[in-house]
mmCIF file of C-alpha atoms in Angstrom:
data_model
loop_
_atom_site.group_PDB
_atom_site.id
_atom_site.type_symbol
_atom_site.label_atom_id
_atom_site.label_comp_id
_atom_site.label_asym_id
_atom_site.label_seq_id
_atom_site.Cartn_x
_atom_site.Cartn_y
_atom_site.Cartn_z
ATOM 1 C CA UNK A 1 77.649 138.630 82.415
ATOM 2 C CA UNK A 2 74.024 137.833 83.136
ATOM 3 C CA UNK A 3 73.976 134.865 80.747
ATOM 4 C CA UNK A 4 77.128 133.453 82.305
ATOM 5 C CA UNK A 5 75.714 133.912 85.794
ATOM 6 C CA UNK A 6 72.498 132.177 84.773
ATOM 7 C CA UNK A 7 74.436 129.258 83.326
ATOM 8 C CA UNK A 8 76.520 128.966 86.500
ATOM 9 C CA UNK A 9 73.405 129.039 88.670
ATOM 10 C CA UNK A 10 71.730 126.451 86.479
ATOM 11 C CA UNK A 11 74.818 124.314 86.771
ATOM 12 C CA UNK A 12 74.729 124.447 90.548
ATOM 13 C CA UNK A 13 71.029 123.920 90.935
ATOM 14 C CA UNK A 14 70.679 121.120 88.440
ATOM 15 C CA UNK A 15 73.439 119.077 89.973
ATOM 16 C CA UNK A 16 71.358 116.937 92.244
ATOM 17 C CA UNK A 17 72.705 116.749 95.761
ATOM 18 C CA UNK A 18 72.890 113.017 95.732
ATOM 19 C CA UNK A 19 73.215 111.106 98.932
ATOM 20 C CA UNK A 20 74.940 107.846 98.320
ATOM 21 C CA UNK A 21 73.455 105.324 100.717
ATOM 22 C CA UNK A 22 75.359 102.104 100.191
ATOM 23 C CA UNK A 23 75.784 98.801 101.975
ATOM 24 C CA UNK A 24 78.963 96.815 101.962
ATOM 25 C CA UNK A 25 80.535 93.902 103.796
ATOM 26 C CA UNK A 26 83.690 94.709 105.722
ATOM 27 C CA UNK A 27 86.396 92.210 106.552
ATOM 28 C CA UNK A 28 89.217 94.050 108.348
ATOM 29 C CA UNK A 29 89.412 97.455 106.743
ATOM 30 C CA UNK A 30 87.555 99.263 104.019
ATOM 31 C CA UNK A 31 88.133 102.792 102.713
ATOM 32 C CA UNK A 32 85.982 105.117 100.635
ATOM 33 C CA UNK A 33 86.659 108.586 99.268
ATOM 34 C CA UNK A 34 84.350 111.397 98.308
ATOM 35 C CA UNK A 35 85.169 114.569 96.456
ATOM 36 C CA UNK A 36 84.121 117.876 98.003
ATOM 37 C CA UNK A 37 84.247 120.519 95.295
ATOM 38 C CA UNK A 38 83.372 123.680 97.181
ATOM 39 C CA UNK A 39 84.629 125.143 100.430
ATOM 40 C CA UNK A 40 81.934 126.068 102.920
ATOM 41 C CA UNK A 41 79.768 123.059 102.079
ATOM 42 C CA UNK A 42 78.524 120.927 104.937
ATOM 43 C CA UNK A 43 79.452 117.255 104.688
ATOM 44 C CA UNK A 44 77.043 114.906 106.496
ATOM 45 C CA UNK A 45 78.136 111.339 107.166
ATOM 46 C CA UNK A 46 76.336 108.469 108.917
ATOM 47 C CA UNK A 47 76.841 104.742 109.328
ATOM 48 C CA UNK A 48 75.063 101.800 110.969
ATOM 49 C CA UNK A 49 76.352 98.276 111.513
ATOM 50 C CA UNK A 50 73.486 96.164 110.171
ATOM 51 C CA UNK A 51 74.482 92.620 111.008
ATOM 52 C CA UNK A 52 77.275 90.160 111.573
ATOM 53 C CA UNK A 53 78.045 87.342 109.211
ATOM 54 C CA UNK A 54 77.521 84.596 111.748
ATOM 55 C CA UNK A 55 74.069 83.630 113.014
ATOM 56 C CA UNK A 56 74.959 83.189 116.642
ATOM 57 C CA UNK A 57 77.339 85.988 117.350
ATOM 58 C CA UNK A 58 75.921 89.463 117.734
ATOM 59 C CA UNK A 59 78.224 92.413 117.335
ATOM 60 C CA UNK A 60 77.950 94.821 120.273
ATOM 61 C CA UNK A 61 81.399 96.323 119.844
ATOM 62 C CA UNK A 62 80.868 98.228 116.621
ATOM 63 C CA UNK A 63 83.420 99.480 114.124
ATOM 64 C CA UNK A 64 85.840 102.410 113.951
ATOM 65 C CA UNK A 65 85.581 105.179 111.388
ATOM 66 C CA UNK A 66 88.293 107.745 110.754
ATOM 67 C CA UNK A 67 87.673 110.730 108.449
ATOM 68 C CA UNK A 68 90.714 112.238 106.756
ATOM 69 C CA UNK A 69 90.816 115.527 104.855
ATOM 70 C CA UNK A 70 92.470 116.138 101.456
ATOM 71 C CA UNK A 71 95.886 116.771 102.980
ATOM 72 C CA UNK A 72 95.681 113.748 105.279
ATOM 73 C CA UNK A 73 94.733 115.514 108.486
ATOM 74 C CA UNK A 74 92.232 113.771 110.745
ATOM 75 C CA UNK A 75 88.835 115.463 110.762
ATOM 76 C CA UNK A 76 86.889 113.129 113.021
ATOM 77 C CA UNK A 77 87.254 109.783 114.687
ATOM 78 C CA UNK A 78 84.579 107.318 115.819
ATOM 79 C CA UNK A 79 85.728 104.472 118.058
ATOM 80 C CA UNK A 80 83.665 101.277 118.471
ATOM 81 C CA UNK A 81 80.310 102.686 117.449
ATOM 82 C CA UNK A 82 77.366 100.672 116.210
ATOM 83 C CA UNK A 83 75.624 103.672 114.695
ATOM 84 C CA UNK A 84 76.727 107.278 114.416
ATOM 85 C CA UNK A 85 76.076 110.505 112.528
ATOM 86 C CA UNK A 86 78.303 113.543 112.099
ATOM 87 C CA UNK A 87 78.569 116.674 110.028
ATOM 88 C CA UNK A 88 81.313 119.215 109.510
ATOM 89 C CA UNK A 89 82.033 122.202 107.297
ATOM 90 C CA UNK A 90 84.426 121.594 104.416
ATOM 91 C CA UNK A 91 87.452 123.839 104.974
ATOM 92 C CA UNK A 92 89.559 122.637 102.078
ATOM 93 C CA UNK A 93 88.218 121.329 98.824
ATOM 94 C CA UNK A 94 89.481 117.946 97.649
ATOM 95 C CA UNK A 95 89.062 114.245 98.242
ATOM 96 C CA UNK A 96 87.975 113.210 101.732
ATOM 97 C CA UNK A 97 88.713 109.658 102.902
ATOM 98 C CA UNK A 98 86.488 107.565 105.166
ATOM 99 C CA UNK A 99 88.231 104.483 106.558
ATOM 100 C CA UNK A 100 86.372 101.772 108.491
ATOM 101 C CA UNK A 101 88.170 99.283 110.739
ATOM 102 C CA UNK A 102 86.537 96.095 111.993
ATOM 103 C CA UNK A 103 87.903 94.622 115.201
ATOM 104 C CA UNK A 104 85.552 91.635 115.552
ATOM 105 C CA UNK A 105 86.512 88.289 113.962
ATOM 106 C CA UNK A 106 83.336 88.175 111.852
ATOM 107 C CA UNK A 107 82.384 89.998 108.657
ATOM 108 C CA UNK A 108 80.026 92.907 109.290
ATOM 109 C CA UNK A 109 77.527 94.502 106.928
ATOM 110 C CA UNK A 110 77.673 98.279 107.219
ATOM 111 C CA UNK A 111 75.261 100.858 105.800
ATOM 112 C CA UNK A 112 77.119 104.072 104.949
ATOM 113 C CA UNK A 113 75.728 107.416 103.788
ATOM 114 C CA UNK A 114 77.453 110.642 102.747
ATOM 115 C CA UNK A 115 75.785 113.895 101.761
ATOM 116 C CA UNK A 116 77.187 117.231 100.668
ATOM 117 C CA UNK A 117 75.114 120.295 101.423
ATOM 118 C CA UNK A 118 75.761 122.950 98.774
ATOM 119 C CA UNK A 119 73.703 125.794 100.139
ATOM 120 C CA UNK A 120 76.546 127.825 101.617
ATOM 121 C CA UNK A 121 77.773 128.544 98.091
ATOM 122 C CA UNK A 122 74.523 130.261 97.232
ATOM 123 C CA UNK A 123 75.324 133.199 99.504
ATOM 124 C CA UNK A 124 77.814 134.483 96.975
ATOM 125 C CA UNK A 125 75.231 134.464 94.230
ATOM 126 C CA UNK A 126 72.563 136.199 96.280
ATOM 127 C CA UNK A 127 74.118 139.471 95.212
ATOM 128 C CA UNK A 128 73.425 138.705 91.590
ATOM 129 C CA UNK A 129 70.136 140.220 90.439
ATOM 130 C CA UNK A 130 69.046 137.023 88.676
ATOM 131 C CA UNK A 131 69.132 135.115 91.920
ATOM 132 C CA UNK A 132 65.827 136.311 93.320
ATOM 133 C CA UNK A 133 64.897 135.912 96.994
ATOM 134 C CA UNK A 134 62.388 133.297 95.872
ATOM 135 C CA UNK A 135 65.110 131.074 94.419
ATOM 136 C CA UNK A 136 67.102 131.478 97.594
ATOM 137 C CA UNK A 137 64.194 130.292 99.695
ATOM 138 C CA UNK A 138 63.590 127.380 97.349
ATOM 139 C CA UNK A 139 67.243 126.407 97.610
ATOM 140 C CA UNK A 140 67.018 126.474 101.383
ATOM 141 C CA UNK A 141 63.931 124.275 101.194
ATOM 142 C CA UNK A 142 65.755 121.872 98.907
ATOM 143 C CA UNK A 143 68.675 121.631 101.321
ATOM 144 C CA UNK A 144 66.274 120.994 104.212
ATOM 145 C CA UNK A 145 64.553 118.204 102.280
ATOM 146 C CA UNK A 146 67.840 116.539 101.427
ATOM 147 C CA UNK A 147 68.766 116.657 105.089
ATOM 148 C CA UNK A 148 65.469 114.989 105.960
ATOM 149 C CA UNK A 149 66.216 112.268 103.417
ATOM 150 C CA UNK A 150 69.627 111.750 104.917
ATOM 151 C CA UNK A 151 68.216 111.414 108.438
ATOM 152 C CA UNK A 152 65.522 109.075 107.184
ATOM 153 C CA UNK A 153 68.101 106.838 105.557
ATOM 154 C CA UNK A 154 69.926 106.607 108.879
ATOM 155 C CA UNK A 155 66.690 105.785 110.706
ATOM 156 C CA UNK A 156 65.865 103.139 108.112
ATOM 157 C CA UNK A 157 69.263 101.496 108.569
ATOM 158 C CA UNK A 158 68.825 101.428 112.340
ATOM 159 C CA UNK A 159 65.384 99.876 111.926
ATOM 160 C CA UNK A 160 66.932 97.206 109.718
ATOM 161 C CA UNK A 161 69.405 96.386 112.436
ATOM 162 C CA UNK A 162 66.619 96.099 115.004
ATOM 163 C CA UNK A 163 64.614 93.860 112.688
ATOM 164 C CA UNK A 164 67.557 91.486 112.338
ATOM 165 C CA UNK A 165 68.079 91.407 116.118
ATOM 166 C CA UNK A 166 64.404 90.586 116.624
ATOM 167 C CA UNK A 167 64.406 87.796 114.076
ATOM 168 C CA UNK A 168 67.494 86.260 115.618
ATOM 169 C CA UNK A 169 65.922 86.475 119.061
ATOM 170 C CA UNK A 170 62.800 84.705 117.868
ATOM 171 C CA UNK A 171 64.801 81.900 116.265
ATOM 172 C CA UNK A 172 66.963 81.555 119.331
ATOM 173 C CA UNK A 173 63.896 81.223 121.587
ATOM 174 C CA UNK A 174 62.564 78.304 119.538
ATOM 175 C CA UNK A 175 65.961 76.598 119.337
ATOM 176 C CA UNK A 176 66.503 77.003 123.060
ATOM 177 C CA UNK A 177 63.169 75.469 123.996
ATOM 178 C CA UNK A 178 63.562 72.483 121.662
ATOM 179 C CA UNK A 179 67.114 71.847 122.770
ATOM 180 C CA UNK A 180 66.037 72.044 126.400
ATOM 181 C CA UNK A 181 63.263 69.480 125.883
ATOM 182 C CA UNK A 182 65.535 67.042 124.111
ATOM 183 C CA UNK A 183 68.233 67.469 126.737
ATOM 184 C CA UNK A 184 65.701 66.793 129.469
ATOM 185 C CA UNK A 185 64.415 63.618 127.818
ATOM 186 C CA UNK A 186 67.959 62.454 127.154
ATOM 187 C CA UNK A 187 69.049 63.116 130.749
ATOM 188 C CA UNK A 188 66.141 61.184 132.232
ATOM 189 C CA UNK A 189 66.743 58.203 129.912
ATOM 190 C CA UNK A 190 70.343 58.205 131.055
ATOM 191 C CA UNK A 191 69.171 58.339 134.676
ATOM 192 C CA UNK A 192 66.862 55.345 134.205
ATOM 193 C CA UNK A 193 69.562 53.358 132.472
ATOM 194 C CA UNK A 194 72.088 54.019 135.224
ATOM 195 C CA UNK A 195 69.657 53.212 138.020
ATOM 196 C CA UNK A 196 68.650 49.920 136.347
ATOM 197 C CA UNK A 197 72.269 48.954 135.930
ATOM 198 C CA UNK A 198 72.983 49.818 139.565
ATOM 199 C CA UNK A 199 70.099 47.760 140.882
ATOM 200 C CA UNK A 200 70.789 44.852 138.575
ATOM 201 C CA UNK A 201 74.366 44.736 139.745
ATOM 202 C CA UNK A 202 73.311 45.001 143.359
ATOM 203 C CA UNK A 203 70.707 42.283 142.827
ATOM 204 C CA UNK A 204 73.247 40.122 141.088
ATOM 205 C CA UNK A 205 75.699 40.441 143.994
ATOM 206 C CA UNK A 206 73.167 39.851 146.758
ATOM 207 C CA UNK A 207 71.685 36.759 145.056
ATOM 208 C CA UNK A 208 75.062 35.094 144.732
ATOM 209 C CA UNK B 1 82.334 108.327 95.535
ATOM 210 C CA UNK B 2 85.689 106.719 95.140
ATOM 211 C CA UNK B 3 86.781 103.136 95.914
ATOM 212 C CA UNK B 4 90.326 101.822 96.118
ATOM 213 C CA UNK B 5 91.097 98.570 94.332
ATOM 214 C CA UNK B 6 94.118 96.322 94.163
ATOM 215 C CA UNK B 7 95.001 93.872 91.403
ATOM 216 C CA UNK B 8 93.308 90.592 92.231
ATOM 217 C CA UNK B 9 90.987 92.255 94.731
ATOM 218 C CA UNK B 10 87.302 92.938 94.543
ATOM 219 C CA UNK B 11 84.794 95.252 96.192
ATOM 220 C CA UNK B 12 81.062 94.825 96.289
ATOM 221 C CA UNK B 13 78.510 97.494 97.087
ATOM 222 C CA UNK B 14 74.781 97.019 97.469
ATOM 223 C CA UNK B 15 71.912 99.461 97.448
ATOM 224 C CA UNK B 16 68.205 99.031 97.894
ATOM 225 C CA UNK B 17 66.202 99.915 94.779
ATOM 226 C CA UNK B 18 62.433 99.979 94.553
ATOM 227 C CA UNK B 19 60.353 98.238 91.922
ATOM 228 C CA UNK B 20 59.999 100.144 88.627
ATOM 229 C CA UNK B 21 62.456 102.871 89.532
ATOM 230 C CA UNK B 22 65.149 103.742 87.054
ATOM 231 C CA UNK B 23 68.736 103.444 88.129
ATOM 232 C CA UNK B 24 71.864 104.919 86.535
ATOM 233 C CA UNK B 25 75.433 104.002 87.391
ATOM 234 C CA UNK B 26 78.671 105.390 85.942
ATOM 235 C CA UNK B 27 82.174 104.273 86.810
ATOM 236 C CA UNK B 28 85.649 105.141 85.581
ATOM 237 C CA UNK B 29 89.181 104.478 86.764
ATOM 238 C CA UNK B 30 90.808 107.632 88.132
ATOM 239 C CA UNK B 31 93.776 108.687 86.022
ATOM 240 C CA UNK B 32 96.235 110.598 88.239
ATOM 241 C CA UNK B 33 98.096 111.842 85.176
ATOM 242 C CA UNK B 34 95.784 113.349 82.534
ATOM 243 C CA UNK B 35 98.266 113.237 79.660
ATOM 244 C CA UNK B 36 99.264 109.566 79.564
ATOM 245 C CA UNK B 37 96.976 106.571 79.083
ATOM 246 C CA UNK B 38 96.264 104.148 81.887
ATOM 247 C CA UNK B 39 98.681 101.204 82.083
ATOM 248 C CA UNK B 40 97.305 97.759 81.108
ATOM 249 C CA UNK B 41 97.215 96.702 84.756
ATOM 250 C CA UNK B 42 94.436 99.246 85.449
ATOM 251 C CA UNK B 43 91.436 97.279 84.240
ATOM 252 C CA UNK B 44 88.077 96.406 85.797
ATOM 253 C CA UNK B 45 85.396 93.765 85.565
ATOM 254 C CA UNK B 46 82.006 94.960 86.696
ATOM 255 C CA UNK B 47 78.826 93.015 87.391
ATOM 256 C CA UNK B 48 75.459 94.265 88.577
ATOM 257 C CA UNK B 49 73.161 91.588 90.019
ATOM 258 C CA UNK B 50 69.544 91.754 91.102
ATOM 259 C CA UNK B 51 68.376 90.362 94.493
ATOM 260 C CA UNK B 52 67.289 87.124 92.755
ATOM 261 C CA UNK B 53 70.650 86.750 91.042
ATOM 262 C CA UNK B 54 69.920 87.979 87.498
ATOM 263 C CA UNK B 55 72.701 89.977 85.927
ATOM 264 C CA UNK B 56 71.736 93.436 84.714
ATOM 265 C CA UNK B 57 75.169 94.532 83.575
ATOM 266 C CA UNK B 58 78.422 92.795 82.845
ATOM 267 C CA UNK B 59 81.664 94.278 81.592
ATOM 268 C CA UNK B 60 85.112 92.652 81.411
ATOM 269 C CA UNK B 61 88.461 94.434 81.305
ATOM 270 C CA UNK B 62 87.185 97.957 80.844
ATOM 271 C CA UNK B 63 88.405 101.285 82.141
ATOM 272 C CA UNK B 64 85.024 102.978 82.347
ATOM 273 C CA UNK B 65 81.388 102.293 81.705
ATOM 274 C CA UNK B 66 77.780 103.065 82.389
ATOM 275 C CA UNK B 67 74.681 101.035 83.140
ATOM 276 C CA UNK B 68 71.034 102.014 83.065
ATOM 277 C CA UNK B 69 68.109 99.751 83.861
ATOM 278 C CA UNK B 70 64.678 99.768 85.429
ATOM 279 C CA UNK B 71 64.400 97.641 88.531
ATOM 280 C CA UNK B 72 62.054 94.688 88.071
ATOM 281 C CA UNK B 73 61.857 93.946 91.793
ATOM 282 C CA UNK B 74 62.375 95.687 95.123
ATOM 283 C CA UNK B 75 65.488 94.603 96.944
ATOM 284 C CA UNK B 76 69.243 94.859 97.320
ATOM 285 C CA UNK B 77 71.082 95.232 94.038
ATOM 286 C CA UNK B 78 74.806 94.498 94.172
ATOM 287 C CA UNK B 79 77.534 96.084 92.069
ATOM 288 C CA UNK B 80 80.843 94.241 92.154
ATOM 289 C CA UNK B 81 84.142 95.608 90.896
ATOM 290 C CA UNK B 82 86.847 93.002 90.294
ATOM 291 C CA UNK B 83 90.398 93.996 89.391
ATOM 292 C CA UNK B 84 92.093 91.184 87.427
ATOM 293 C CA UNK B 85 95.284 89.814 88.905
ATOM 294 C CA UNK B 86 98.411 91.341 87.443
ATOM 295 C CA UNK B 87 102.091 91.130 88.259
ATOM 296 C CA UNK B 88 103.280 93.444 89.839
ATOM 297 C CA UNK B 89 100.033 94.213 91.735
ATOM 298 C CA UNK B 90 98.698 97.667 90.908
ATOM 299 C CA UNK B 91 96.575 99.918 93.116
ATOM 300 C CA UNK B 92 94.088 102.304 91.617
ATOM 301 C CA UNK B 93 90.936 104.221 92.484
ATOM 302 C CA UNK B 94 87.548 103.968 90.782
ATOM 303 C CA UNK B 95 85.075 106.865 90.680
ATOM 304 C CA UNK B 96 81.558 105.496 90.974
ATOM 305 C CA UNK B 97 78.225 107.311 90.796
ATOM 306 C CA UNK B 98 75.049 105.345 91.427
ATOM 307 C CA UNK B 99 71.703 107.085 91.440
ATOM 308 C CA UNK B 100 68.272 105.554 91.512
ATOM 309 C CA UNK B 101 64.678 106.667 91.580
ATOM 310 C CA UNK B 102 64.160 110.419 91.760
ATOM 311 C CA UNK B 103 67.867 111.228 91.609
ATOM 312 C CA UNK B 104 68.242 109.399 88.312
ATOM 313 C CA UNK B 105 65.872 111.733 86.482
ATOM 314 C CA UNK B 106 67.587 113.911 83.911
ATOM 315 C CA UNK B 107 66.203 117.310 84.889
ATOM 316 C CA UNK B 108 68.034 119.279 82.194
ATOM 317 C CA UNK B 109 66.296 117.218 79.509
ATOM 318 C CA UNK B 110 62.914 117.449 81.183
ATOM 319 C CA UNK B 111 63.212 121.233 81.360
ATOM 320 C CA UNK B 112 64.267 121.524 77.706
ATOM 321 C CA UNK B 113 61.556 119.196 76.450
ATOM 322 C CA UNK B 114 58.764 120.763 78.475
ATOM 323 C CA UNK B 115 59.892 124.351 77.822
ATOM 324 C CA UNK B 116 59.432 125.179 81.475
ATOM 325 C CA UNK B 117 61.489 127.692 83.345
ATOM 326 C CA UNK B 118 64.052 127.159 86.032
ATOM 327 C CA UNK B 119 61.763 127.933 88.940
ATOM 328 C CA UNK B 120 59.231 125.344 87.892
ATOM 329 C CA UNK B 121 61.949 122.715 87.495
ATOM 330 C CA UNK B 122 63.167 123.355 91.006
ATOM 331 C CA UNK B 123 59.716 123.169 92.498
ATOM 332 C CA UNK B 124 59.004 119.945 90.601
ATOM 333 C CA UNK B 125 62.227 118.501 91.924
ATOM 334 C CA UNK B 126 61.134 119.436 95.440
ATOM 335 C CA UNK B 127 57.795 117.751 94.851
ATOM 336 C CA UNK B 128 59.519 114.555 93.718
ATOM 337 C CA UNK B 129 61.829 114.553 96.721
ATOM 338 C CA UNK B 130 58.910 115.101 99.076
ATOM 339 C CA UNK B 131 57.057 112.204 97.456
ATOM 340 C CA UNK B 132 60.084 109.977 97.944
ATOM 341 C CA UNK B 133 60.349 110.968 101.593
ATOM 342 C CA UNK B 134 56.656 110.247 102.080
ATOM 343 C CA UNK B 135 57.012 106.823 100.439
ATOM 344 C CA UNK B 136 60.004 105.989 102.591
ATOM 345 C CA UNK B 137 58.067 106.961 105.672
ATOM 346 C CA UNK B 138 55.273 104.594 104.680
ATOM 347 C CA UNK B 139 57.854 101.854 104.269
ATOM 348 C CA UNK B 140 59.238 102.577 107.726
ATOM 349 C CA UNK B 141 55.773 102.395 109.224
ATOM 350 C CA UNK B 142 55.142 99.090 107.462
ATOM 351 C CA UNK B 143 58.420 97.703 108.755
ATOM 352 C CA UNK B 144 57.597 98.805 112.276
ATOM 353 C CA UNK B 145 54.258 97.036 112.052
ATOM 354 C CA UNK B 146 56.016 93.855 110.901
ATOM 355 C CA UNK B 147 58.434 94.077 113.816
ATOM 356 C CA UNK B 148 55.589 94.554 116.253
ATOM 357 C CA UNK B 149 53.912 91.412 114.876
ATOM 358 C CA UNK B 150 57.182 89.500 115.150
ATOM 359 C CA UNK B 151 57.729 90.609 118.714
ATOM 360 C CA UNK B 152 54.201 89.681 119.671
ATOM 361 C CA UNK B 153 54.551 86.239 118.134
ATOM 362 C CA UNK B 154 57.964 85.742 119.805
ATOM 363 C CA UNK B 155 56.347 86.632 123.122
ATOM 364 C CA UNK B 156 53.517 84.129 122.716
ATOM 365 C CA UNK B 157 55.942 81.500 121.389
ATOM 366 C CA UNK B 158 58.130 81.859 124.457
ATOM 367 C CA UNK B 159 55.105 81.418 126.713
ATOM 368 C CA UNK B 160 53.992 78.308 124.812
ATOM 369 C CA UNK B 161 57.478 76.814 124.771
ATOM 370 C CA UNK B 162 57.989 77.433 128.505
ATOM 371 C CA UNK B 163 54.732 75.603 129.122
ATOM 372 C CA UNK B 164 55.955 72.802 126.861
ATOM 373 C CA UNK B 165 59.198 72.608 128.848
ATOM 374 C CA UNK B 166 57.258 72.322 132.080
ATOM 375 C CA UNK B 167 54.945 69.629 130.663
ATOM 376 C CA UNK B 168 57.928 67.657 129.337
ATOM 377 C CA UNK B 169 59.700 67.859 132.720
ATOM 378 C CA UNK B 170 56.651 66.673 134.664
ATOM 379 C CA UNK B 171 55.782 63.878 132.257
ATOM 380 C CA UNK B 172 59.363 62.643 132.084
ATOM 381 C CA UNK B 173 59.608 62.666 135.893
ATOM 382 C CA UNK B 174 56.369 60.720 136.304
ATOM 383 C CA UNK B 175 57.387 58.241 133.578
ATOM 384 C CA UNK B 176 60.645 57.704 135.413
ATOM 385 C CA UNK B 177 58.832 57.116 138.685
ATOM 386 C CA UNK B 178 56.375 54.665 137.135
ATOM 387 C CA UNK B 179 59.109 52.753 135.292
ATOM 388 C CA UNK B 180 61.383 52.468 138.348
ATOM 389 C CA UNK B 181 58.443 51.398 140.540
ATOM 390 C CA UNK B 182 57.447 48.613 138.158
ATOM 391 C CA UNK B 183 61.067 47.576 137.716
ATOM 392 C CA UNK B 184 61.735 47.366 141.433
ATOM 393 C CA UNK B 185 58.414 45.541 142.044
ATOM 394 C CA UNK B 186 59.397 43.067 139.383
ATOM 395 C CA UNK B 187 62.701 42.427 141.084
ATOM 396 C CA UNK B 188 60.829 41.868 144.356
ATOM 397 C CA UNK B 189 62.568 44.787 146.113
ATOM 398 C CA UNK B 190 59.449 46.850 146.759
#
């Protein structure tokens, strides 16, 4: 019994709680699924709209995200958010679906992160004598660190978005000033041309 | 994580990987029925490209696969799954695991090779994760400094360009005045 318990514990602990931080380009709709193997786990999910495909249009409307459980029921719904974070406890084990919908006419780049927190499962094994209080504390620490990583990923994605906004703003400032100068010079040339024509015509008529 | 693909469709996913960190990716088409083989329409073409465009992995018409490489530059690496067109169009799901850096380390092997016990492995893992978090925080600070520089330069640029606009307006107006004056003097109207 003890050997089996040790192997089970090793199996749980050595499976790294991976967060999958990915970026993808969405056209109209894009769906992802993630398998939750244990009930009682906490599922953390976050997304940030990084940028729009076009240079001049900036997406303020955001995208929609709908989370569906294994039997199709709706777990949570985000409407028109640029950046959001949510966590919930897994009630039923199975495949959870995350579906994004893009309402704007441009392609959007979205940064998406999902993390499963396993710690709740450890409570069952705390009764086992091999699972010392020390291991339990270490597992809690591990879970806390993974949560920090998850939050940091979200922060990083939001910073990326801000950086892109700033760069666009800088470019726009330069373009605006140059365009303004050229428009001004063009308008005054037009003015001169029209005034000369007016006076020449007037002169022509009065001389005759 | 699982992606849904249709025959003739493609999905691309990118992830930022740091220089010299190892990255491991495994993918396989989900078989809803364990006993029978996948039909010929369920096939994938996979490419993994570096930020500069080099291909690190390429597979055509496979049902599953794995890629391992060490990143030679920091940036966004893109994995693209393409389902070849087939009549009638088939829909299937692909299970994809992509880990890089600390997560890609094979802890079971490290423990066996080093003959160290479970506790030490866990604490080492924690140390690695903390290092990664610290590195990421440095990156964030660096990025914030860059943004501050950009904002400062945008600010000074806007001031300079507004001044330029004003100078252009005044000079154009005075040029106009001088030109019209000489023109009208020439035509004996002034």
